[in-house]
Amino acid sequence: MIGTTLGDSPQPLSILYYGSPGTAKTTSALGLARLGKVLLIDAEGGANAKALTSQNVPISQIDSWPASPRELSFEAIMGVAKQLQSSNEYTAVVVDSLTEIARRLLDVQVAKTSRTGESGTQPTMQDYGVVASQLRVVFRRFRDSGLHVAFTALQRRTEDENTGAASYGPALSASVANDVLGLVDIVLYTDVIEIGGQVFRVGGSVPLKLRTAKDRTGALPPRLVSPSGDRVLGYVNGELARESDPVQLAALAAASKVAEAIAETTDQQTE
């Protein structure tokens, strides 16, 4: 037989979280630590042990690299990716964030060309092209690591030149965004909403007119409450279902109470 039957071997999951700052992208991605050891590629240097512990993320299960974001370079990242190939220590990798890695790779590239006299201190189109190529290689190397992988990215607002209509997607160059959006299994746009005085973190898995999203598995609710990596995997593996998930049901119950209160207020005003 050539190849293997689909379903015969476990399939690692790839997720992209993107959204505005403060919408729990990193915390959600690091929820994978509830399932086993995680390597965090911490380009932003923003992973906070106290904040993670408050969300019941086991920080003892997280190894962070590099010691300082200033150590990031294409060669260093590829070295870590190569080490992962021969390591059985980790269950998942979290890359936080692709947006920041792109920025730091651009700084390295500009510094390199400035030293050689090829350009000044401002990035050229060639510099952007080099960095886009590097970032695509980084993305593919981690996606193909054989581990679960969660990427994060900031959000970018773009406007249609003809209509002026706004849309939102990951803050990446067009070529990199096309690769990432096309090749990951799940794309979630993160948000924080308040329902009846309760705050819920949510991840949208269904594309809307203004938002890019994707669920290749078809397993997730359109808006997943508390979209941590372990919960995403729970849905994909059939361990969670929207009709019985207590976290999802609690948010729906809160929304229902608010709707009832609004309806009662409207009825009283019309009497």
PDB file of C-alpha atoms in Angstrom, residues 13 15 17 23-35 52 55-58 94 150 186 188 190 201-203 220 224-236 240 245 247-248:
ATOM      1  CA  LEU A  13      -3.200  20.716  14.964  1.00  0.00           C
ATOM      2  CA  ILE A  15      -3.939  27.275  15.091  1.00  0.00           C
ATOM      3  CA  TYR A  17      -4.853  33.452  16.988  1.00  0.00           C
ATOM      4  CA  THR A  23      -7.632  39.836  23.869  1.00  0.00           C
ATOM      5  CA  ALA A  24      -5.787  36.845  25.392  1.00  0.00           C
ATOM      6  CA  LYS A  25      -4.047  35.562  22.275  1.00  0.00           C
ATOM      7  CA  THR A  26      -0.942  34.388  24.144  1.00  0.00           C
ATOM      8  CA  THR A  27      -2.854  33.032  27.134  1.00  0.00           C
ATOM      9  CA  SER A  28      -5.206  31.118  24.844  1.00  0.00           C
ATOM     10  CA  ALA A  29      -2.330  29.626  22.860  1.00  0.00           C
ATOM     11  CA  LEU A  30      -0.470  28.615  26.019  1.00  0.00           C
ATOM     12  CA  GLY A  31      -3.535  26.681  27.176  1.00  0.00           C
ATOM     13  CA  LEU A  32      -1.808  23.864  25.266  1.00  0.00           C
ATOM     14  CA  ALA A  33       0.407  23.524  28.348  1.00  0.00           C
ATOM     15  CA  ARG A  34      -2.509  21.785  30.069  1.00  0.00           C
ATOM     16  CA  LEU A  35      -1.866  18.885  27.696  1.00  0.00           C
ATOM     17  CA  LEU A  52      -0.972  32.741  33.222  1.00  0.00           C
ATOM     18  CA  GLN A  55      -5.933  31.487  34.247  1.00  0.00           C
ATOM     19  CA  ASN A  56      -4.843  28.065  35.541  1.00  0.00           C
ATOM     20  CA  VAL A  57      -2.152  27.667  32.890  1.00  0.00           C
ATOM     21  CA  PRO A  58       0.602  25.424  34.363  1.00  0.00           C
ATOM     22  CA  VAL A  94       3.640  28.403  20.653  1.00  0.00           C
ATOM     23  CA  ALA A 150      -0.209  27.786  17.914  1.00  0.00           C
ATOM     24  CA  ILE A 186      -7.865  26.900  12.442  1.00  0.00           C
ATOM     25  CA  LEU A 188      -9.470  32.428  15.371  1.00  0.00           C
ATOM     26  CA  THR A 190      -9.900  36.942  19.481  1.00  0.00           C
ATOM     27  CA  ARG A 201     -12.885  35.819  26.098  1.00  0.00           C
ATOM     28  CA  VAL A 202     -14.001  34.462  22.744  1.00  0.00           C
ATOM     29  CA  GLY A 203     -12.487  33.237  19.502  1.00  0.00           C
ATOM     30  CA  LEU A 220     -15.821  24.514  16.695  1.00  0.00           C
ATOM     31  CA  LEU A 224     -15.814  29.670  21.088  1.00  0.00           C
ATOM     32  CA  VAL A 225     -15.837  30.942  24.660  1.00  0.00           C
ATOM     33  CA  SER A 226     -12.435  30.661  26.336  1.00  0.00           C
ATOM     34  CA  PRO A 227     -10.676  29.561  23.125  1.00  0.00           C
ATOM     35  CA  SER A 228      -7.604  28.043  24.784  1.00  0.00           C
ATOM     36  CA  GLY A 229      -5.557  25.552  22.832  1.00  0.00           C
ATOM     37  CA  ASP A 230      -6.597  22.622  25.009  1.00  0.00           C
ATOM     38  CA  ARG A 231     -10.277  23.469  24.545  1.00  0.00           C
ATOM     39  CA  VAL A 232      -9.849  23.781  20.786  1.00  0.00           C
ATOM     40  CA  LEU A 233      -8.269  20.320  20.743  1.00  0.00           C
ATOM     41  CA  GLY A 234     -11.066  19.043  22.971  1.00  0.00           C
ATOM     42  CA  TYR A 235     -13.621  20.056  20.349  1.00  0.00           C
ATOM     43  CA  VAL A 236     -11.559  18.673  17.471  1.00  0.00           C
ATOM     44  CA  LEU A 240     -16.173  18.664  23.985  1.00  0.00           C
ATOM     45  CA  ASP A 245     -19.689  22.297  27.102  1.00  0.00           C
ATOM     46  CA  VAL A 247     -18.130  27.026  29.616  1.00  0.00           C
ATOM     47  CA  GLN A 248     -20.027  27.622  26.385  1.00  0.00           C
TER      48      GLN A 248
END
